[in-house]
mmCIF file of C-alpha atoms in Angstrom:
data_model
loop_
_atom_site.group_PDB
_atom_site.id
_atom_site.type_symbol
_atom_site.label_atom_id
_atom_site.label_comp_id
_atom_site.label_asym_id
_atom_site.label_seq_id
_atom_site.Cartn_x
_atom_site.Cartn_y
_atom_site.Cartn_z
ATOM 1 C CA GLU U 1 152.098 115.739 147.110
ATOM 2 C CA ALA U 2 154.692 116.632 144.478
ATOM 3 C CA GLN U 3 156.690 113.554 143.646
ATOM 4 C CA VAL U 4 158.574 111.433 141.167
ATOM 5 C CA THR U 5 157.796 107.728 141.307
ATOM 6 C CA GLN U 6 159.840 104.872 139.907
ATOM 7 C CA ASN U 7 159.065 101.213 139.572
ATOM 8 C CA PRO U 8 160.338 98.720 140.370
ATOM 9 C CA ARG U 9 162.567 99.772 143.268
ATOM 10 C CA TYR U 10 164.653 96.615 143.045
ATOM 11 C CA LEU U 11 165.188 94.324 140.100
ATOM 12 C CA ILE U 12 167.385 91.291 139.560
ATOM 13 C CA THR U 13 167.455 89.986 136.019
ATOM 14 C CA VAL U 14 169.574 87.980 133.625
ATOM 15 C CA THR U 15 171.649 89.072 130.677
ATOM 16 C CA GLY U 16 169.594 89.745 127.569
ATOM 17 C CA LYS U 17 166.130 89.860 129.137
ATOM 18 C CA LYS U 18 164.432 93.091 128.122
ATOM 19 C CA LEU U 19 163.213 95.272 130.956
ATOM 20 C CA THR U 20 161.521 98.607 131.508
ATOM 21 C CA VAL U 21 161.803 100.914 134.497
ATOM 22 C CA THR U 22 158.902 103.316 134.741
ATOM 23 C CA CYS U 23 159.103 106.920 135.889
ATOM 24 C CA SER U 24 156.228 109.281 136.492
ATOM 25 C CA GLN U 25 155.993 112.843 137.839
ATOM 26 C CA ASN U 26 152.941 114.814 138.927
ATOM 27 C CA MET U 27 154.389 118.330 138.755
ATOM 28 C CA ASN U 28 153.774 119.056 135.060
ATOM 29 C CA HIS U 29 157.529 119.375 134.566
ATOM 30 C CA GLU U 30 158.959 119.813 131.079
ATOM 31 C CA TYR U 31 162.449 118.409 131.709
ATOM 32 C CA MET U 32 163.021 114.796 132.695
ATOM 33 C CA SER U 33 166.212 112.766 133.018
ATOM 34 C CA TRP U 34 167.552 109.341 133.776
ATOM 35 C CA TYR U 35 170.790 108.941 135.703
ATOM 36 C CA ARG U 36 172.865 106.032 136.790
ATOM 37 C CA GLN U 37 174.911 106.196 139.955
ATOM 38 C CA ASP U 38 178.044 104.144 140.419
ATOM 39 C CA PRO U 39 180.544 104.375 143.304
ATOM 40 C CA GLY U 40 183.089 107.125 142.769
ATOM 41 C CA LEU U 41 181.461 108.321 139.540
ATOM 42 C CA GLY U 42 178.572 110.359 140.873
ATOM 43 C CA LEU U 43 175.423 110.702 138.810
ATOM 44 C CA ARG U 44 175.792 110.315 135.076
ATOM 45 C CA GLN U 45 172.999 111.384 132.780
ATOM 46 C CA ILE U 46 171.803 108.618 130.476
ATOM 47 C CA TYR U 47 169.032 110.361 128.533
ATOM 48 C CA TYR U 48 167.021 113.493 128.976
ATOM 49 C CA SER U 49 163.852 114.980 127.558
ATOM 50 C CA MET U 50 163.116 118.668 127.139
ATOM 51 C CA ASN U 51 159.434 118.032 126.402
ATOM 52 C CA VAL U 52 157.009 115.490 124.979
ATOM 53 C CA GLU U 53 158.451 113.644 121.985
ATOM 54 C CA VAL U 54 161.821 115.381 122.474
ATOM 55 C CA THR U 55 164.573 113.162 123.854
ATOM 56 C CA ASP U 56 168.338 113.295 123.607
ATOM 57 C CA LYS U 57 171.397 111.376 124.696
ATOM 58 C CA GLY U 58 173.222 112.180 127.877
ATOM 59 C CA ASP U 59 176.765 111.115 128.629
ATOM 60 C CA VAL U 60 176.196 107.346 128.887
ATOM 61 C CA PRO U 61 173.333 106.384 126.528
ATOM 62 C CA GLU U 62 174.715 103.101 125.131
ATOM 63 C CA GLY U 63 172.422 100.157 125.831
ATOM 64 C CA TYR U 64 169.455 102.293 126.859
ATOM 65 C CA LYS U 65 166.324 103.645 125.211
ATOM 66 C CA VAL U 66 163.707 106.098 126.411
ATOM 67 C CA SER U 67 160.409 107.490 125.222
ATOM 68 C CA ARG U 68 158.328 110.533 126.158
ATOM 69 C CA LYS U 69 154.846 110.048 124.793
ATOM 70 C CA GLU U 70 153.205 111.912 127.663
ATOM 71 C CA LYS U 71 154.561 114.758 129.746
ATOM 72 C CA ARG U 72 154.327 112.869 133.029
ATOM 73 C CA ASN U 73 155.980 109.569 132.015
ATOM 74 C CA PHE U 74 159.543 108.835 130.986
ATOM 75 C CA PRO U 75 160.283 105.089 130.934
ATOM 76 C CA LEU U 76 163.811 103.700 130.655
ATOM 77 C CA ILE U 77 164.163 100.615 128.478
ATOM 78 C CA LEU U 78 167.042 98.134 128.475
ATOM 79 C CA GLU U 79 166.538 96.018 125.363
ATOM 80 C CA SER U 80 169.324 93.545 126.163
ATOM 81 C CA PRO U 81 170.731 94.180 129.636
ATOM 82 C CA SER U 82 174.323 93.290 130.378
ATOM 83 C CA PRO U 83 176.165 92.966 133.722
ATOM 84 C CA ASN U 84 177.870 96.355 133.239
ATOM 85 C CA GLN U 85 174.424 97.935 133.522
ATOM 86 C CA THR U 86 174.175 96.805 137.123
ATOM 87 C CA SER U 87 173.725 100.099 138.913
ATOM 88 C CA LEU U 88 171.452 102.403 140.881
ATOM 89 C CA TYR U 89 169.145 104.351 138.564
ATOM 90 C CA PHE U 90 167.388 107.630 139.296
ATOM 91 C CA CYS U 91 164.715 109.410 137.366
ATOM 92 C CA ALA U 92 164.421 113.179 137.872
ATOM 93 C CA SER U 93 162.227 116.020 136.678
ATOM 94 C CA SER U 94 162.355 119.820 136.722
ATOM 95 C CA ARG U 95 160.523 122.786 135.210
ATOM 96 C CA ASP U 96 163.403 123.098 132.792
ATOM 97 C CA ILE U 97 167.189 122.658 132.682
ATOM 98 C CA PHE U 98 167.809 125.691 134.908
ATOM 99 C CA TYR U 99 165.534 124.703 137.771
ATOM 100 C CA GLU U 100 165.955 122.340 140.678
ATOM 101 C CA GLN U 101 165.552 118.679 139.912
ATOM 102 C CA TYR U 102 163.259 116.384 141.878
ATOM 103 C CA PHE U 103 164.526 112.830 142.078
ATOM 104 C CA GLY U 104 162.652 109.588 142.336
ATOM 105 C CA PRO U 105 163.536 107.055 145.058
ATOM 106 C CA GLY U 106 165.832 105.051 142.787
ATOM 107 C CA THR U 107 165.829 101.601 141.195
ATOM 108 C CA ARG U 108 168.587 99.182 142.101
ATOM 109 C CA LEU U 109 169.199 96.933 139.125
ATOM 110 C CA THR U 110 171.346 93.802 139.146
ATOM 111 C CA VAL U 111 172.067 92.006 135.883
ATOM 112 C CA THR U 112 173.608 88.539 136.229
ATOM 113 C CA GLY M 1 184.371 117.002 127.090
ATOM 114 C CA GLN M 2 183.208 119.104 129.999
ATOM 115 C CA GLN M 3 184.231 117.820 133.401
ATOM 116 C CA VAL M 4 183.077 118.690 136.885
ATOM 117 C CA MET M 5 185.386 117.641 139.705
ATOM 118 C CA GLN M 6 184.935 117.709 143.464
ATOM 119 C CA ILE M 7 187.407 117.484 146.297
ATOM 120 C CA PRO M 8 187.785 115.832 148.636
ATOM 121 C CA GLN M 9 186.162 112.541 147.725
ATOM 122 C CA TYR M 10 185.712 111.631 151.394
ATOM 123 C CA GLN M 11 185.841 113.652 154.586
ATOM 124 C CA HIS M 12 185.565 112.398 158.148
ATOM 125 C CA VAL M 13 185.041 115.066 160.789
ATOM 126 C CA GLN M 14 184.360 115.166 164.494
ATOM 127 C CA GLU M 15 180.935 116.534 165.310
ATOM 128 C CA GLY M 16 181.231 120.268 165.764
ATOM 129 C CA GLU M 17 184.093 120.692 163.285
ATOM 130 C CA ASP M 18 183.684 122.614 160.065
ATOM 131 C CA PHE M 19 183.565 121.012 156.614
ATOM 132 C CA THR M 20 184.191 122.335 153.116
ATOM 133 C CA THR M 21 183.801 120.708 149.721
ATOM 134 C CA TYR M 22 185.030 122.253 146.496
ATOM 135 C CA CYS M 23 183.612 121.924 142.998
ATOM 136 C CA ASN M 24 185.568 122.789 139.854
ATOM 137 C CA SER M 25 184.328 122.848 136.285
ATOM 138 C CA SER M 26 186.489 122.699 133.167
ATOM 139 C CA THR M 27 184.166 125.251 131.538
ATOM 140 C CA THR M 28 182.275 128.336 132.662
ATOM 141 C CA LEU M 29 178.886 127.546 134.153
ATOM 142 C CA SER M 30 175.763 129.656 133.757
ATOM 143 C CA ASN M 31 174.609 128.343 137.118
ATOM 144 C CA ILE M 32 175.528 125.699 139.638
ATOM 145 C CA GLN M 33 173.329 123.570 141.839
ATOM 146 C CA TRP M 34 174.121 121.656 145.014
ATOM 147 C CA TYR M 35 172.397 118.461 146.108
ATOM 148 C CA LYS M 36 172.618 116.281 149.207
ATOM 149 C CA GLN M 37 172.101 112.541 149.220
ATOM 150 C CA ARG M 38 171.653 110.781 152.537
ATOM 151 C CA PRO M 39 172.848 107.148 152.747
ATOM 152 C CA GLY M 40 170.276 104.962 151.020
ATOM 153 C CA GLY M 41 168.359 107.980 149.778
ATOM 154 C CA HIS M 42 167.974 110.030 146.660
ATOM 155 C CA PRO M 43 169.593 113.399 145.846
ATOM 156 C CA VAL M 44 167.750 116.385 147.265
ATOM 157 C CA PHE M 45 168.208 119.897 145.938
ATOM 158 C CA LEU M 46 169.883 122.346 148.310
ATOM 159 C CA ILE M 47 170.496 125.548 146.364
ATOM 160 C CA GLN M 48 171.254 127.162 143.024
ATOM 161 C CA LEU M 49 173.823 129.904 142.424
ATOM 162 C CA VAL M 50 173.677 132.057 139.320
ATOM 163 C CA LYS M 51 175.750 135.216 139.733
ATOM 164 C CA SER M 52 179.505 135.542 139.668
ATOM 165 C CA GLY M 53 180.832 135.806 143.230
ATOM 166 C CA GLU M 54 177.445 134.958 144.707
ATOM 167 C CA VAL M 55 177.282 133.831 148.334
ATOM 168 C CA LYS M 56 174.191 132.254 149.841
ATOM 169 C CA LYS M 57 173.582 130.944 153.322
ATOM 170 C CA GLN M 58 171.194 128.359 154.671
ATOM 171 C CA LYS M 59 171.563 128.193 158.437
ATOM 172 C CA ARG M 60 174.979 126.515 158.946
ATOM 173 C CA LEU M 61 175.591 126.020 155.199
ATOM 174 C CA THR M 62 177.372 128.649 153.108
ATOM 175 C CA PHE M 63 177.549 128.341 149.336
ATOM 176 C CA GLN M 64 179.849 130.348 147.090
ATOM 177 C CA PHE M 65 180.094 130.704 143.306
ATOM 178 C CA GLY M 66 183.485 131.768 142.013
ATOM 179 C CA GLU M 67 184.131 135.006 140.216
ATOM 180 C CA ALA M 68 184.967 133.168 137.003
ATOM 181 C CA LYS M 69 181.890 130.931 137.415
ATOM 182 C CA LYS M 70 184.056 127.824 137.111
ATOM 183 C CA ASN M 71 184.186 126.837 140.757
ATOM 184 C CA SER M 72 182.004 126.691 143.802
ATOM 185 C CA SER M 73 182.205 125.656 147.419
ATOM 186 C CA LEU M 74 179.942 124.453 150.180
ATOM 187 C CA HIS M 75 180.976 125.132 153.764
ATOM 188 C CA ILE M 76 179.223 123.651 156.778
ATOM 189 C CA THR M 77 179.883 125.259 160.147
ATOM 190 C CA ALA M 78 179.831 123.101 163.268
ATOM 191 C CA THR M 79 178.808 119.845 161.640
ATOM 192 C CA GLN M 80 176.075 117.695 163.131
ATOM 193 C CA THR M 81 175.285 114.021 162.601
ATOM 194 C CA THR M 82 172.339 115.095 160.445
ATOM 195 C CA ASP M 83 174.854 116.482 157.927
ATOM 196 C CA VAL M 84 176.050 112.977 157.030
ATOM 197 C CA GLY M 85 175.692 112.207 153.327
ATOM 198 C CA THR M 86 177.162 112.876 149.930
ATOM 199 C CA TYR M 87 177.175 116.390 148.525
ATOM 200 C CA PHE M 88 177.069 116.875 144.772
ATOM 201 C CA CYS M 89 177.467 119.928 142.609
ATOM 202 C CA ALA M 90 175.900 120.042 139.149
ATOM 203 C CA GLY M 91 175.778 122.379 136.205
ATOM 204 C CA PRO M 92 174.446 122.560 132.656
ATOM 205 C CA GLY M 93 176.643 121.075 129.974
ATOM 206 C CA GLY M 94 176.766 119.746 126.457
ATOM 207 C CA THR M 95 177.000 121.774 123.282
ATOM 208 C CA SER M 96 173.532 123.245 123.820
ATOM 209 C CA TYR M 97 173.825 123.373 127.619
ATOM 210 C CA ASP M 98 170.739 121.190 127.963
ATOM 211 C CA LYS M 99 172.517 118.320 129.701
ATOM 212 C CA VAL M 100 173.193 118.201 133.430
ATOM 213 C CA ILE M 101 176.721 117.334 134.528
ATOM 214 C CA PHE M 102 177.213 116.186 138.114
ATOM 215 C CA GLY M 103 180.435 116.119 140.045
ATOM 216 C CA PRO M 104 181.459 112.802 141.632
ATOM 217 C CA GLY M 105 180.426 114.026 145.084
ATOM 218 C CA THR M 106 182.027 114.422 148.490
ATOM 219 C CA SER M 107 181.008 111.895 151.101
ATOM 220 C CA LEU M 108 180.845 113.370 154.605
ATOM 221 C CA SER M 109 181.002 111.270 157.760
ATOM 222 C CA VAL M 110 180.452 112.890 161.137
ATOM 223 C CA ILE M 111 181.835 111.184 164.227
ATOM 224 C CA PRO M 112 179.663 111.897 167.280
#
Protein backbone atom coordinates (compact mmCIF):
# COMPACT_ATOMS: atom_id res chain seq x y z
CA GLU A 1 0.00 0.00 0.00
CA ALA A 2 1.31 3.42 -1.01
CA GLN A 3 1.80 5.50 2.09
CA VAL A 4 3.69 8.13 4.02
CA THR A 5 4.42 7.25 7.63
CA GLN A 6 5.37 9.59 10.44
CA ASN A 7 6.53 8.90 13.95
CA PRO A 8 5.70 9.71 16.62
CA ARG A 9 2.06 10.69 16.15
CA TYR A 10 1.97 12.62 19.41
CA LEU A 11 4.82 14.17 21.33
CA ILE A 12 4.96 16.32 24.44
CA THR A 13 8.37 17.70 25.27
CA VAL A 14 10.08 20.51 27.12
CA THR A 15 11.84 23.58 25.83
CA GLY A 16 15.35 22.89 24.59
CA LYS A 17 15.18 19.09 24.39
CA LYS A 18 16.25 18.00 20.92
CA LEU A 19 13.78 15.85 19.03
CA THR A 20 13.39 14.17 15.67
CA VAL A 21 10.20 13.36 13.81
CA THR A 22 10.69 10.65 11.22
CA CYS A 23 9.01 10.50 7.83
CA SER A 24 9.17 7.68 5.34
CA GLN A 25 7.48 7.05 1.97
CA ASN A 26 7.32 3.87 -0.09
CA MET A 27 6.40 5.37 -3.46
CA ASN A 28 9.90 6.23 -4.71
CA HIS A 29 8.91 9.89 -4.78
CA GLU A 30 11.50 12.55 -5.55
CA TYR A 31 9.84 15.50 -3.79
CA MET A 32 9.27 15.56 -0.04
CA SER A 33 8.10 18.33 2.27
CA TRP A 34 7.43 19.18 5.87
CA TYR A 35 4.52 21.43 6.79
CA ARG A 36 3.20 22.85 9.97
CA GLN A 37 -0.48 23.54 10.40
CA ASP A 38 -1.76 26.21 12.75
CA PRO A 39 -5.37 27.43 13.11
CA GLY A 40 -6.25 30.06 10.53
CA LEU A 41 -2.87 29.82 8.79
CA GLY A 42 -3.32 26.70 6.71
CA LEU A 43 -0.31 24.58 5.84
CA ARG A 44 3.03 26.33 5.76
CA GLN A 45 6.00 24.65 4.17
CA ILE A 46 8.98 24.35 6.51
CA TYR A 47 11.52 22.57 4.30
CA TYR A 48 11.39 20.63 1.09
CA SER A 49 13.64 18.28 -0.83
CA MET A 50 13.73 17.87 -4.59
CA ASN A 51 15.88 14.72 -4.36
CA VAL A 52 18.47 12.95 -2.24
CA GLU A 53 20.96 15.37 -0.69
CA VAL A 54 18.99 18.35 -2.06
CA THR A 55 17.04 20.31 0.55
CA ASP A 56 15.84 23.89 0.70
CA LYS A 57 14.00 26.25 2.99
CA GLY A 58 10.29 26.75 2.76
CA ASP A 59 8.44 29.71 4.21
CA VAL A 60 8.99 28.98 7.92
CA PRO A 61 12.37 27.20 8.32
CA GLU A 62 13.63 28.92 11.50
CA GLY A 63 14.29 26.45 14.31
CA TYR A 64 14.13 23.38 12.08
CA LYS A 65 16.60 21.15 10.27
CA VAL A 66 16.10 18.34 7.79
CA SER A 67 18.20 15.78 5.98
CA ARG A 68 17.66 13.59 2.92
CA LYS A 69 20.28 10.87 2.93
CA GLU A 70 17.98 8.32 1.33
CA LYS A 71 15.13 8.86 -1.10
CA ARG A 72 12.50 7.34 1.18
CA ASN A 73 13.32 9.16 4.44
CA PHE A 74 13.04 12.83 5.33
CA PRO A 75 13.39 13.42 9.09
CA LEU A 76 12.54 16.75 10.72
CA ILE A 77 14.88 17.82 13.51
CA LEU A 78 14.19 20.42 16.20
CA GLU A 79 17.55 21.07 17.84
CA SER A 80 16.15 23.28 20.62
CA PRO A 81 12.35 23.27 20.57
CA SER A 82 10.47 26.29 21.85
CA PRO A 83 6.78 26.71 22.76
CA ASN A 84 6.07 28.56 19.49
CA GLN A 85 6.85 25.31 17.68
CA THR A 86 3.82 23.68 19.24
CA SER A 87 1.84 22.68 16.18
CA LEU A 88 0.54 19.89 13.98
CA TYR A 89 3.22 18.69 11.56
CA PHE A 90 2.70 16.88 8.27
CA CYS A 91 5.19 15.19 6.03
CA ALA A 92 4.26 14.84 2.35
CA SER A 93 5.74 13.34 -0.80
CA SER A 94 5.07 13.55 -4.53
CA ARG A 95 6.68 12.51 -7.81
CA ASP A 96 7.78 16.10 -8.20
CA ILE A 97 6.53 19.63 -7.46
CA PHE A 98 3.80 19.44 -10.11
CA TYR A 99 2.18 16.22 -8.95
CA GLU A 100 -0.28 15.44 -6.20
CA GLN A 101 1.13 15.26 -2.72
CA TYR A 102 0.54 12.33 -0.39
CA PHE A 103 0.43 13.32 3.25
CA GLY A 104 1.38 11.40 6.33
CA PRO A 105 -1.05 11.11 9.27
CA GLY A 106 0.48 14.04 11.14
CA THR A 107 2.46 14.55 14.34
CA ARG A 108 0.98 16.69 17.08
CA LEU A 109 3.82 18.32 18.96
CA THR A 110 3.48 20.21 22.24
CA VAL A 111 6.47 22.07 23.65
CA THR A 112 6.11 23.27 27.24
CA GLY B 1 6.12 37.48 -1.17
CA GLN B 2 3.57 35.36 -2.96
CA GLN B 3 0.27 34.98 -1.16
CA VAL B 4 -2.62 32.61 -1.66
CA MET B 5 -5.90 33.64 -0.07
CA GLN B 6 -9.19 31.80 0.32
CA ILE B 7 -12.67 33.00 1.12
CA PRO B 8 -14.70 32.41 3.09
CA GLN B 9 -12.75 31.16 6.09
CA TYR B 10 -15.81 29.33 7.43
CA GLN B 11 -19.09 28.29 5.86
CA HIS B 12 -22.05 26.64 7.54
CA VAL B 13 -24.68 25.23 5.21
CA GLN B 14 -27.84 23.19 5.54
CA GLU B 15 -27.52 19.75 4.01
CA GLY B 16 -28.61 19.96 0.40
CA GLU B 17 -27.47 23.56 -0.10
CA ASP B 18 -24.67 24.46 -2.46
CA PHE B 19 -21.22 25.62 -1.34
CA THR B 20 -18.45 27.56 -3.05
CA THR B 21 -14.95 28.45 -1.92
CA TYR B 22 -12.69 30.86 -3.76
CA CYS B 23 -8.91 30.87 -4.01
CA ASN B 24 -6.89 33.90 -5.12
CA SER B 25 -3.17 34.11 -5.75
CA SER B 26 -1.10 37.29 -5.83
CA THR B 27 0.87 35.83 -8.75
CA THR B 28 0.07 33.74 -11.81
CA LEU B 29 0.09 30.02 -11.12
CA SER B 30 1.29 27.34 -13.52
CA ASN B 31 -1.16 24.96 -11.88
CA ILE B 32 -3.40 24.78 -8.86
CA GLN B 33 -4.27 21.85 -6.65
CA TRP B 34 -7.18 21.32 -4.28
CA TYR B 35 -7.05 19.22 -1.12
CA LYS B 36 -9.64 18.19 1.45
CA GLN B 37 -8.89 17.60 5.11
CA ARG B 38 -11.49 15.87 7.24
CA PRO B 39 -11.57 16.80 10.96
CA GLY B 40 -8.70 15.02 12.68
CA GLY B 41 -7.31 13.80 9.37
CA HIS B 42 -4.63 14.69 6.91
CA PRO B 43 -5.00 16.59 3.61
CA VAL B 44 -6.07 14.43 0.69
CA PHE B 45 -5.56 15.45 -2.91
CA LEU B 46 -8.73 16.17 -4.88
CA ILE B 47 -7.66 17.56 -8.25
CA GLN B 48 -5.13 19.58 -10.22
CA LEU B 49 -5.96 22.26 -12.79
CA VAL B 50 -3.39 23.36 -15.34
CA LYS B 51 -5.03 25.21 -18.23
CA SER B 52 -6.41 28.72 -18.25
CA GLY B 53 -10.21 28.59 -17.93
CA GLU B 54 -10.17 24.88 -17.18
CA VAL B 55 -13.26 23.32 -15.61
CA LYS B 56 -13.25 19.84 -14.11
CA LYS B 57 -16.01 17.92 -12.41
CA GLN B 58 -15.96 15.13 -9.88
CA LYS B 59 -19.52 14.03 -9.19
CA ARG B 60 -21.00 16.95 -7.19
CA LEU B 61 -17.72 18.92 -7.14
CA THR B 62 -16.87 21.44 -9.86
CA PHE B 63 -13.44 23.03 -10.03
CA GLN B 64 -12.54 26.07 -12.12
CA PHE B 65 -9.22 27.74 -12.94
CA GLY B 66 -9.47 31.40 -13.88
CA GLU B 67 -8.56 32.77 -17.26
CA ALA B 68 -5.64 34.71 -15.79
CA LYS B 69 -4.53 31.65 -13.79
CA LYS B 70 -4.59 33.68 -10.58
CA ASN B 71 -7.82 32.39 -9.11
CA SER B 72 -9.78 29.21 -8.75
CA SER B 73 -13.00 27.99 -7.24
CA LEU B 74 -14.51 24.81 -5.88
CA HIS B 75 -18.28 24.42 -5.99
CA ILE B 76 -20.16 21.62 -4.28
CA THR B 77 -23.73 20.99 -5.38
CA ALA B 78 -26.24 19.69 -2.84
CA THR B 79 -23.87 19.27 0.08
CA GLN B 80 -23.89 16.12 2.17
CA THR B 81 -22.55 15.49 5.66
CA THR B 82 -19.64 13.62 4.07
CA ASP B 83 -18.49 16.94 2.58
CA VAL B 84 -17.58 18.29 6.03
CA GLY B 85 -13.93 19.35 6.27
CA THR B 86 -11.47 22.02 5.29
CA TYR B 87 -10.73 22.66 1.64
CA PHE B 88 -7.33 24.00 0.66
CA CYS B 89 -5.96 25.28 -2.61
CA ALA B 90 -2.23 25.15 -3.30
CA GLY B 91 0.15 26.22 -6.01
CA PRO B 92 3.87 26.35 -6.76
CA GLY B 93 5.74 29.36 -5.46
CA GLY B 94 9.11 30.77 -4.60
CA THR B 95 11.62 32.25 -7.00
CA SER B 96 12.20 28.88 -8.67
CA TYR B 97 8.59 27.71 -8.28
CA ASP B 98 9.76 24.67 -6.33
CA LYS B 99 7.94 25.57 -3.12
CA VAL B 100 4.30 24.77 -2.46
CA ILE B 101 2.11 27.59 -1.16
CA PHE B 102 -1.18 26.65 0.48
CA GLY B 103 -4.14 28.89 1.07
CA PRO B 104 -5.47 29.14 4.64
CA GLY B 105 -8.43 26.91 3.79
CA THR B 106 -12.20 27.10 3.98
CA SER B 107 -13.83 25.10 6.74
CA LEU B 108 -17.20 23.65 5.72
CA SER B 109 -19.83 22.54 8.22
CA VAL B 110 -22.96 20.79 7.02
CA ILE B 111 -26.04 20.85 9.22
CA PRO B 112 -28.14 17.70 8.74
